[in-house]
XYZ file of C-alpha atoms in Angstrom:
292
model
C 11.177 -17.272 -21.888
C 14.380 -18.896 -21.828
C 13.875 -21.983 -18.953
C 16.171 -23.392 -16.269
C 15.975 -26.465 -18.330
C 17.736 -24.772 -21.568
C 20.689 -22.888 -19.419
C 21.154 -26.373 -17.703
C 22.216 -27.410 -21.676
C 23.484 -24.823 -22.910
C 26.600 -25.180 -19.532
C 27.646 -28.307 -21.563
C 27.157 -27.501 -25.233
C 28.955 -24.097 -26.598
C 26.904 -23.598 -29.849
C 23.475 -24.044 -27.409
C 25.332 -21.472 -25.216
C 25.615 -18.644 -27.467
C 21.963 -19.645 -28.508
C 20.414 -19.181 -25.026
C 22.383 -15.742 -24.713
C 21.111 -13.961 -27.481
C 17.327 -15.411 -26.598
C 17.914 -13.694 -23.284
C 19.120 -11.025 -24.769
C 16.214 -10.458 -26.655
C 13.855 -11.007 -23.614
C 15.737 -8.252 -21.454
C 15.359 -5.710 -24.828
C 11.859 -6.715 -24.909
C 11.036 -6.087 -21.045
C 9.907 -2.721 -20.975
C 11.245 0.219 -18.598
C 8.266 0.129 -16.600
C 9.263 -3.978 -15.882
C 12.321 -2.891 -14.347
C 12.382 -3.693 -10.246
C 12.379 -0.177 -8.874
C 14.877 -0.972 -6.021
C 18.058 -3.104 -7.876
C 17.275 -2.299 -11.533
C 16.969 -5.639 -13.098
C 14.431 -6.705 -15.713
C 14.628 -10.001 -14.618
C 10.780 -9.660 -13.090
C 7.643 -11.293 -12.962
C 3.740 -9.728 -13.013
C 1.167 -11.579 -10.758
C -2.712 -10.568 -10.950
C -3.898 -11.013 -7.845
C -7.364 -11.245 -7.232
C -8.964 -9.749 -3.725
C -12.251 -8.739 -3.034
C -14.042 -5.692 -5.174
C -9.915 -5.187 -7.017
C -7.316 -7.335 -9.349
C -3.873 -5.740 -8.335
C -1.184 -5.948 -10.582
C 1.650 -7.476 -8.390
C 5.351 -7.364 -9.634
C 8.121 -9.481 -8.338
C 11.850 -9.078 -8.642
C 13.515 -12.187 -9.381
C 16.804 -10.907 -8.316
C 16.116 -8.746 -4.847
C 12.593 -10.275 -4.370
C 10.869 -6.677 -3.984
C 7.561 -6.573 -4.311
C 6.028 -3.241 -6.275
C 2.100 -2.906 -5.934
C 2.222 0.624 -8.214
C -1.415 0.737 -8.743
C -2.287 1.162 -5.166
C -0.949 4.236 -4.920
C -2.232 7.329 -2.478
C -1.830 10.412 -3.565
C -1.467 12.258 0.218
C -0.509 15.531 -1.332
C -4.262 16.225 -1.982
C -5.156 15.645 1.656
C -5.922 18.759 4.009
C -6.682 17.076 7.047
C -5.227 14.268 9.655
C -9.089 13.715 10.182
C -9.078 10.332 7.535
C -6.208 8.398 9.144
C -7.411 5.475 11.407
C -6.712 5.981 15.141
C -5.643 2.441 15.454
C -3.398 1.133 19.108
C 0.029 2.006 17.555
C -1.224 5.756 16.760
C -0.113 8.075 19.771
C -2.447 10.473 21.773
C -2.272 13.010 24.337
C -3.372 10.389 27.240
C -1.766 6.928 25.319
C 1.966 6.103 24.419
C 1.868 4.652 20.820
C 4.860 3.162 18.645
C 6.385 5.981 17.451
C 7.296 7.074 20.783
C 8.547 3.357 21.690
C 10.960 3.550 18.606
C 12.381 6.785 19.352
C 12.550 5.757 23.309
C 14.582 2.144 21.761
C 16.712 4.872 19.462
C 17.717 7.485 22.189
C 18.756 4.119 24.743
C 20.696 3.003 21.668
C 22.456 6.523 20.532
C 23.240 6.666 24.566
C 24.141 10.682 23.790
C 22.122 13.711 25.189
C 20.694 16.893 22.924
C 18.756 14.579 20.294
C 17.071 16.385 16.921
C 14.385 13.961 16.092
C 12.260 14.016 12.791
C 8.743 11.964 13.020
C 8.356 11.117 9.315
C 4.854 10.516 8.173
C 3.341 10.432 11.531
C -0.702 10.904 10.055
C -3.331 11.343 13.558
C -0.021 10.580 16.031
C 0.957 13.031 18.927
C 3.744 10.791 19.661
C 5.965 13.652 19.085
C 4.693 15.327 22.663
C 5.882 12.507 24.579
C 9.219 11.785 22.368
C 9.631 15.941 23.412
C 9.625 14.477 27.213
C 12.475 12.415 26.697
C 15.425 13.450 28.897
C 17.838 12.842 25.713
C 15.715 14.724 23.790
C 16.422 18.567 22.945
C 14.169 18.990 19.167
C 11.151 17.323 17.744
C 9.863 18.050 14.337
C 7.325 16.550 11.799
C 8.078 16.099 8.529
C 5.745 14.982 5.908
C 4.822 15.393 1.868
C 2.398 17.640 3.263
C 1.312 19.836 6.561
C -1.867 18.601 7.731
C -2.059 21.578 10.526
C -0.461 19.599 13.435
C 0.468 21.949 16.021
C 4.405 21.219 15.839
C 7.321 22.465 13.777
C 7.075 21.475 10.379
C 9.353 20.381 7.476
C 8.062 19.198 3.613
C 10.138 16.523 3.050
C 9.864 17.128 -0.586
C 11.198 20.902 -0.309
C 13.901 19.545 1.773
C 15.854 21.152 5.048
C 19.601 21.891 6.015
C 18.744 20.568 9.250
C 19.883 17.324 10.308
C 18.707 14.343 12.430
C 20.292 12.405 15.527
C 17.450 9.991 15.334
C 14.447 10.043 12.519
C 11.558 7.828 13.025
C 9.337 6.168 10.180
C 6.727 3.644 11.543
C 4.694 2.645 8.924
C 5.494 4.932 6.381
C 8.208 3.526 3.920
C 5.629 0.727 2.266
C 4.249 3.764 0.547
C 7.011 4.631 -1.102
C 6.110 4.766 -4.837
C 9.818 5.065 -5.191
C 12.528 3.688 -2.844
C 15.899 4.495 -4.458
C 14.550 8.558 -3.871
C 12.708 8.337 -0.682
C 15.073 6.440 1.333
C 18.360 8.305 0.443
C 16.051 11.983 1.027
C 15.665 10.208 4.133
C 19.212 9.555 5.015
C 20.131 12.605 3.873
C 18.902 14.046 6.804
C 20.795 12.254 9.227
C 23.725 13.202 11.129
C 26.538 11.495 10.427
C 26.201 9.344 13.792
C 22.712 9.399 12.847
C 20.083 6.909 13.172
C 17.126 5.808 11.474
C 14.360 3.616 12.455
C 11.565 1.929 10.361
C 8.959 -0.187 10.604
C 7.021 -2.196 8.705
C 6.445 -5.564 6.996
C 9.022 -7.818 5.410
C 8.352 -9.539 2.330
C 9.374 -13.649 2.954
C 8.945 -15.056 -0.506
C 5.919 -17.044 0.170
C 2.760 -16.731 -1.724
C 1.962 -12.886 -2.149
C -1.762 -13.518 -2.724
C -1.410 -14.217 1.752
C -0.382 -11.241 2.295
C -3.257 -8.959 3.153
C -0.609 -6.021 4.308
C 0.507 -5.337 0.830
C -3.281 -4.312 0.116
C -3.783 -2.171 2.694
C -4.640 1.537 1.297
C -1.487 2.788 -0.596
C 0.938 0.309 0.385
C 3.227 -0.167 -2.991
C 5.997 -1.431 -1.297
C 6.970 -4.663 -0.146
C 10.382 -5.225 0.703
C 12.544 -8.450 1.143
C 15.741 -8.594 3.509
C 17.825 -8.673 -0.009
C 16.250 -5.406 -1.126
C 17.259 -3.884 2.112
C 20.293 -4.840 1.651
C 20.376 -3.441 -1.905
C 18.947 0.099 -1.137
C 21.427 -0.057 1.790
C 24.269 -0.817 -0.288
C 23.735 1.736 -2.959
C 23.516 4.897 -0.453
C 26.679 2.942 2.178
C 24.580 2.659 5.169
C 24.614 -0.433 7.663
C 21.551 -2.037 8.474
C 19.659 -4.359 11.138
C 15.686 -5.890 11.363
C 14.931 -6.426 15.165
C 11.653 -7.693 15.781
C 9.291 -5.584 17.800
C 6.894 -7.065 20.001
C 3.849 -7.003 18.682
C 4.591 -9.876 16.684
C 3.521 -11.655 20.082
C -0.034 -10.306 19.337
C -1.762 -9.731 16.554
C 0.204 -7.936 14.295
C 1.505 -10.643 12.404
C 5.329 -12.638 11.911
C 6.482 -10.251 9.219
C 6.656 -7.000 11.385
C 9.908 -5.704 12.097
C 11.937 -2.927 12.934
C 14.928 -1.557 10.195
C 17.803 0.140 11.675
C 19.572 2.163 9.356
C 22.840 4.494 10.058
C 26.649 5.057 8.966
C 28.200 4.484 12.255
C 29.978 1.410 13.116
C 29.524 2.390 17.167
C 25.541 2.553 16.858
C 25.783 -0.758 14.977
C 27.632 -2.237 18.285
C 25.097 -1.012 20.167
C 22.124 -2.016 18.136
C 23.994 -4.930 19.200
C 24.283 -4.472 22.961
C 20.942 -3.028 23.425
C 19.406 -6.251 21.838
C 21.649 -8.529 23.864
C 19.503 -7.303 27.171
C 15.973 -6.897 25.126
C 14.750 -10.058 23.336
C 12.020 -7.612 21.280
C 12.140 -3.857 20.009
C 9.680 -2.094 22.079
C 6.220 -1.055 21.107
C 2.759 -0.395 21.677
C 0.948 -2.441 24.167
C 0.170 -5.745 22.685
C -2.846 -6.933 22.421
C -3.182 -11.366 22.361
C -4.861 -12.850 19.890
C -5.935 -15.584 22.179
């Protein structure tokens, strides 16, 4: 592998230059397809074995965009036929509690400031936070949408067969670390937002520290880990804005990295990400429960 220490040389000698080109050269022809990041493209990555308890995962780092791909952890949710194996954890939603999902879309609605909202609940597993985002007085539509209908009693749409219906505000809490492939699943997802659209994500955020830490990217079919340059990358490619907001449960025990991702086209609901966040020092969420 061509080190820091030979580029250093090669800046002040020409003939060492052309030298550590065509040895990088080579190392990029020799890196095969399967090396490449999955969000920014580049072969400049590096595989980590990382050892937990009962598994060795296969951990691959971007150099460039710092995302993190865990591809053998994959789940294949396709094959299930019931919402019976997903935990009913404190952010899940039920007919008597109030759980994230309705807390993002409540935080969306306040920030979109409009009346008549479609909202899609991507990936929603056990959740009925869909009956109380219905309640919403901004609200006019709620659907699901998911790989696969797992009989919840609520309109329906397979994300993979795709809908000509579009989205004032689409919801994915907890859902886009299992992406086995970000640079399809994310622009499928804005794809379905109105042009004044906005989308709203959460999940962990990858800080460059030492990934063997981090017990979230191990959790059952997570695969994706992203960093705030990867974001930016998968933001860039498909011209949406962005914004991480910090919900808070981070004041519990859900851990620093949690955050919110705002996505959308519209330079308004960027102002008012804005505005909303200059009254509301943490994205809403479920009820947090202290760790002390």
């Amino acid at each position: 592998m061509v080190s820091r220490h030979q580029i250093s040389k090669a800046m002040h000698d020409p003939k060492k230059a052309v030298h550590v080109v065509l040895l990088r050269a080579r190392e990029l022809a020799a890196t095969p397809s399967s090396a490449r990041c999955l969000v920014c493209g580049s072969r400049r990555t590096r595989l980590r074995l990382v050892e937990r308890k009962n598994r060795t995962y296969e951990i691959r780092i971007c150099r460039r965009c710092q995302y993190v791909s865990n591809a053998g952890n994959t789940v294949d949710y396709t094959k299930f036929e019931s919402v019976d194996r997903f935990r009913l954890t404190p952010r899940v939603g039920t007919e008597e509690h109030q759980g994230r999902e309705f807390h993002m879309a409540a935080m969306g609605a306040d920030i979109l400031q409009r009346s008549g909202l479609k909202v899609m609940v991507f990936g929603a597993g056990r959740s009925l936070d869909y009956q109380h985002i219905a309640k919403l007085p901004a609200v006019d539509r709620v659907v699901m949408s998911d790989v696969v209908d797992l009989g919840i009693d609520a309109d329906f749409i397979n994300i993979a067969k795709g809908t000509s219906e579009r989205f004032d505000l689409i919801i994915a809490c907890e859902v886009v670390e299992h992406f086995p492939d970000p640079m399809t699943e994310f622009p499928r997802l804005f794809k379905l937002l109105t042009r004044k659209g906005l989308l709203v994500c959460s999940t962990n955020i990858y800080d460059g520290k030492n990934v063997a830490n981090h017990r979230y990217l191990y959790s059952r079919g997570h695969v994706s880990y992203y960093s705030p340059q990867a974001i930016a990358e998968i933001a860039r490619k498909s011209r949406m804005q962005f914004d991480f907001r910090v919900p808070e449960i981070v004041t519990g025990t859900a851990g620093p990295r949690k955050r919110y991702i705002l996505f959308t086209r519209s330079k308004k609901n960027m102002r008012r990400i804005v505005e909303y966040f200059g009254l509301h020092p943490y994205a809403p969420s479920e009820e947090v429960v202290r760790s002390d």
